[in-house]
Coordinates of C-alpha atoms in Angstrom, one line a residue:
X1 CA 25.7 37.4 -19.3
X2 CA 22.7 35.6 -21.1
X3 CA 23.4 34.4 -24.3
X4 CA 20.8 33.6 -27.2
X5 CA 21.4 30.3 -29.2
X6 CA 20.3 28.0 -31.7
X7 CA 18.6 31.0 -33.7
X8 CA 17.0 33.2 -30.9
X9 CA 15.6 29.6 -29.4
X10 CA 17.3 29.1 -26.1
X11 CA 18.4 31.6 -23.8
X12 CA 21.0 30.9 -21.0
X13 CA 23.7 32.6 -18.4
X14 CA 26.6 32.2 -19.4
X15 CA 30.1 32.1 -17.4
X16 CA 33.4 31.6 -16.7
X17 CA 36.3 30.1 -19.2
X18 CA 37.4 26.4 -20.3
X19 CA 35.9 23.8 -22.0
X20 CA 31.5 23.7 -21.8
X21 CA 30.0 22.7 -19.2
X22 CA 25.6 23.0 -19.8
X23 CA 23.8 22.9 -15.8
X24 CA 19.3 21.8 -16.9
X25 CA 17.2 22.7 -14.4
X26 CA 14.1 20.9 -12.5
X27 CA 10.4 21.2 -14.1
X28 CA 9.6 22.5 -10.4
X29 CA 12.4 24.6 -10.0
X30 CA 14.6 27.4 -12.5
X31 CA 18.0 28.0 -13.6
X32 CA 18.4 30.3 -10.9
X33 CA 18.8 26.7 -8.6
X34 CA 22.2 26.4 -9.2
X35 CA 23.2 29.7 -8.1
X36 CA 25.1 29.0 -5.2
X37 CA 27.1 26.8 -7.5
X38 CA 28.0 28.1 -10.4
X39 CA 31.1 30.4 -9.5
X40 CA 32.9 27.6 -8.5
X41 CA 31.7 25.5 -11.9
X42 CA 32.9 28.3 -13.0
X43 CA 36.3 28.4 -12.0
X44 CA 36.7 25.3 -14.1
X45 CA 34.3 25.7 -16.4
X46 CA 32.3 27.7 -19.3
X47 CA 29.4 26.9 -17.1
X48 CA 26.3 27.6 -19.4
X49 CA 23.0 27.6 -17.8
X50 CA 20.1 26.7 -20.5
X51 CA 16.6 27.4 -19.5
X52 CA 14.9 25.0 -20.4
X53 CA 12.0 25.1 -23.9
X54 CA 9.2 26.4 -22.5
X55 CA 11.1 28.3 -19.2
X56 CA 11.7 31.9 -18.6
X57 CA 12.4 33.8 -22.4
X58 CA 13.1 29.9 -23.7
X59 CA 10.9 29.4 -27.0
X60 CA 8.0 26.2 -26.2
X61 CA 8.5 22.6 -28.4
X62 CA 5.8 20.5 -29.2
X63 CA 6.4 16.9 -29.4
X64 CA 6.8 16.0 -26.1
X65 CA 10.3 14.7 -24.1
X66 CA 11.8 13.9 -27.0
X67 CA 11.3 17.1 -29.8
X68 CA 13.3 18.5 -25.9
X69 CA 15.9 16.5 -26.1
X70 CA 16.6 17.4 -29.9
X71 CA 16.4 21.5 -29.0
X72 CA 18.6 21.3 -26.3
X73 CA 21.5 18.8 -28.2
X74 CA 21.1 21.6 -30.7
X75 CA 21.4 24.7 -27.6
X76 CA 24.3 22.4 -26.8
X77 CA 26.4 22.0 -30.1
X78 CA 25.8 25.3 -30.6
X79 CA 26.7 27.1 -27.0
X80 CA 29.5 24.9 -26.8
X81 CA 31.5 25.6 -30.6
X82 CA 30.1 22.1 -31.6
X83 CA 32.9 20.5 -29.2
X84 CA 31.2 17.5 -26.5
X85 CA 30.0 19.0 -23.3
X86 CA 29.5 18.2 -19.8
X87 CA 25.9 17.9 -19.1
X88 CA 24.1 18.4 -15.4
X89 CA 20.9 17.3 -15.3
X90 CA 18.7 18.3 -11.9
X91 CA 15.5 16.6 -11.7
X92 CA 13.6 16.8 -14.8
X93 CA 16.4 18.7 -16.3
X94 CA 18.7 14.9 -15.4
X95 CA 15.6 13.3 -18.0
X96 CA 16.1 15.8 -20.5
X97 CA 19.8 15.7 -20.6
X98 CA 19.6 11.4 -20.1
X99 CA 16.9 11.3 -23.5
X100 CA 19.3 13.7 -25.1
X101 CA 22.6 11.7 -24.6
X102 CA 20.5 8.3 -25.5
X103 CA 19.5 9.9 -29.1
X104 CA 22.8 12.5 -29.4
X105 CA 25.1 11.0 -27.9
X106 CA 28.1 13.0 -29.5
X107 CA 26.9 16.3 -27.8
X108 CA 28.2 14.4 -24.2
X109 CA 31.1 14.0 -23.2
X110 CA 30.4 12.8 -19.3
X111 CA 26.8 13.5 -17.8
X112 CA 25.9 14.4 -14.1
X113 CA 22.3 12.7 -13.0
X114 CA 21.0 14.8 -9.6
X115 CA 17.5 13.2 -8.5
X116 CA 16.7 11.3 -12.2
X117 CA 16.5 8.3 -13.7
X118 CA 14.7 6.0 -16.1
X119 CA 11.3 6.0 -16.2
X120 CA 8.8 6.3 -12.4
X121 CA 7.0 3.9 -10.4
X122 CA 3.4 3.3 -10.9
X123 CA 2.6 6.0 -7.8
X124 CA 5.8 8.4 -9.2
X125 CA 3.3 8.5 -12.8
X126 CA 0.3 8.6 -10.7
X127 CA 2.0 11.6 -8.8
X128 CA 2.6 13.5 -12.1
X129 CA -1.4 12.4 -13.9
X130 CA -2.8 14.3 -10.3
X131 CA -0.7 17.2 -10.6
X132 CA -1.8 18.5 -13.7
X133 CA -5.3 17.4 -13.2
X134 CA -5.6 19.8 -10.3
X135 CA -3.4 22.8 -12.0
X136 CA -6.1 21.8 -15.0
X137 CA -8.7 22.9 -12.4
X138 CA -7.5 25.2 -10.5
X139 CA -4.3 26.7 -11.1
X140 CA -0.5 26.4 -10.0
X141 CA -1.2 28.2 -7.3
X142 CA -3.6 24.5 -5.6
X143 CA -0.6 22.8 -6.3
X144 CA 2.3 24.9 -5.0
X145 CA 2.6 23.1 -1.6
X146 CA 2.6 19.5 -3.4
X147 CA 5.5 21.2 -5.4
X148 CA 7.8 22.5 -2.3
X149 CA 6.7 19.7 -0.5
X150 CA 8.7 17.3 -2.7
X151 CA 11.8 20.1 -4.1
X152 CA 12.8 20.4 0.2
X153 CA 11.9 18.7 3.4
X154 CA 9.1 19.8 5.3
X155 CA 12.0 20.5 8.0
X156 CA 14.1 22.6 5.5
X157 CA 11.2 24.6 4.8
X158 CA 10.9 25.9 8.2
X159 CA 14.2 27.1 8.7
X160 CA 14.8 28.8 5.1
X161 CA 11.3 30.7 4.6
X162 CA 13.0 33.8 2.6
X163 CA 14.5 30.5 0.2
X164 CA 10.9 29.2 0.4
X165 CA 9.6 32.3 -0.7
X166 CA 11.8 33.2 -4.1
X167 CA 11.5 28.6 -4.7
X168 CA 7.6 29.3 -5.0
X169 CA 7.5 31.8 -6.4
X170 CA 9.6 30.8 -9.4
X171 CA 7.4 27.4 -9.1
X172 CA 4.3 30.3 -10.0
X173 CA 6.5 31.3 -12.7
X174 CA 6.3 28.6 -14.5
X175 CA 4.0 28.6 -18.0
X176 CA 0.7 26.5 -17.2
X177 CA 0.1 24.7 -20.1
X178 CA 4.7 23.9 -20.1
X179 CA 4.1 22.4 -16.6
X180 CA 1.3 19.9 -17.8
X181 CA 2.8 18.7 -20.3
X182 CA 6.2 18.1 -19.1
X183 CA 3.8 15.9 -16.1
X184 CA 2.6 14.3 -19.1
X185 CA 5.8 13.3 -20.6
X186 CA 6.7 12.4 -17.3
X187 CA 4.0 10.3 -16.6
X188 CA 5.0 8.3 -20.0
X189 CA 8.4 8.3 -19.3
X190 CA 10.6 4.9 -19.9
X191 CA 14.2 4.6 -21.1
X192 CA 15.9 1.9 -19.1
X193 CA 15.4 -0.2 -22.5
X194 CA 18.0 2.4 -24.7
X195 CA 20.6 2.2 -21.1
X196 CA 22.7 -0.6 -21.7
X197 CA 23.8 1.3 -25.1
X198 CA 25.3 4.3 -23.2
X199 CA 28.5 4.8 -23.4
X200 CA 29.2 7.8 -21.9
X201 CA 30.6 8.3 -18.0
X202 CA 28.0 9.0 -16.1
X203 CA 27.8 10.3 -12.5
X204 CA 24.5 9.4 -10.8
X205 CA 24.0 11.4 -7.7
X206 CA 21.0 11.8 -5.2
X207 CA 19.5 13.3 -2.4
X208 CA 19.1 11.0 0.9
X209 CA 15.5 12.5 1.7
X210 CA 14.4 12.8 -2.4
X211 CA 10.9 12.1 -2.2
X212 CA 10.5 13.6 -6.2
X213 CA 12.4 11.0 -7.4
X214 CA 13.3 8.5 -4.6
X215 CA 17.0 7.0 -4.4
X216 CA 15.8 3.9 -5.7
X217 CA 15.3 4.9 -9.2
X218 CA 18.9 6.2 -9.1
X219 CA 20.2 3.1 -7.9
X220 CA 18.2 1.2 -10.8
X221 CA 19.5 3.9 -13.2
X222 CA 23.3 3.3 -12.3
X223 CA 22.6 0.0 -12.4
X224 CA 21.4 -0.1 -15.3
X225 CA 24.3 2.7 -17.0
X226 CA 27.5 0.4 -18.5
X227 CA 29.8 3.7 -17.0
X228 CA 28.1 4.9 -14.0
X229 CA 29.4 5.8 -10.6
X230 CA 26.6 6.1 -7.8
X231 CA 26.6 8.6 -5.0
X232 CA 24.1 9.1 -1.9
X233 CA 24.0 12.9 -0.6
X234 CA 23.1 12.7 2.7
X235 CA 20.2 14.8 4.5
X236 CA 19.3 16.0 0.6
X237 CA 16.3 15.9 -1.0
X238 CA 15.5 16.5 -4.3
X239 CA 17.7 19.7 -5.0
X240 CA 21.0 19.2 -3.2
X241 CA 23.0 21.9 -4.6
X242 CA 20.3 24.5 -3.5
X243 CA 20.0 22.9 -0.4
X244 CA 23.5 21.7 0.3
X245 CA 26.0 23.7 -2.5
X246 CA 29.1 22.5 -0.6
X247 CA 28.2 18.5 -0.2
X248 CA 26.8 18.8 -3.8
X249 CA 29.6 20.7 -5.0
X250 CA 31.8 17.4 -3.1
X251 CA 29.8 15.2 -4.5
X252 CA 30.5 15.4 -8.3
X253 CA 33.8 17.5 -7.4
X254 CA 36.0 14.0 -8.4
X255 CA 33.7 14.1 -11.4
X256 CA 35.0 16.9 -13.0
X257 CA 37.8 17.6 -11.4
X258 CA 37.4 20.9 -10.6
X259 CA 40.0 23.3 -9.5
X260 CA 38.5 24.6 -6.1
X261 CA 35.3 23.5 -4.8
X262 CA 33.5 24.8 -1.9
X263 CA 34.9 23.0 0.3
X264 CA 38.3 24.4 -1.0

């Protein structure tokens, strides 16, 4: 069931009953990237999958990643009925979730950061600058192949043509201005100085073959967070919940105390 939160500015799909759990999608995908794991999560949680600001029916905000994090803090508070919620962010959604937890720690009870980090290396920053530049000059279609390689290994793409067609279409529905603003924000982001003060329990997970946010970013993130545990998801890239739902659920199941997972 779709619901609107924060005075109609944030659209989200809601399912299940129980404590609130919010799932933040990546930049190169959309909320459908969680479809394969939502049924299992909804057996234990009231699972809320918002469209991040500027995606789908959610209103864009100005002011960079901090403003997006503030909007999503309001969305979490509203959707969770004022109680702290578990928040899971994948990729760009992980960066939003991390900054939200830094700026608004009271809204988060537990944090799962999947294929994210606190800052990119210089080559990582340059990749975002290049994607923004090319998309500005030639449109999103010109970087679709690059975007898909950042999400999935080449072998996986070849083995799942229907899924890849769906993911390409989802990427091409992205608002180009929102995409470029996000690229600019990620190219300059550095949250490392804020990590030591975080007290929320955190599970950091990363796909073994993630090229968009390589595993060293997760190693650094987990080492800097006072209450973090790290798990590597073998054989996966940037969106493990879509590439291997069972492995993804197994990797976070103990942290969430799920009633059941795809392996049950």
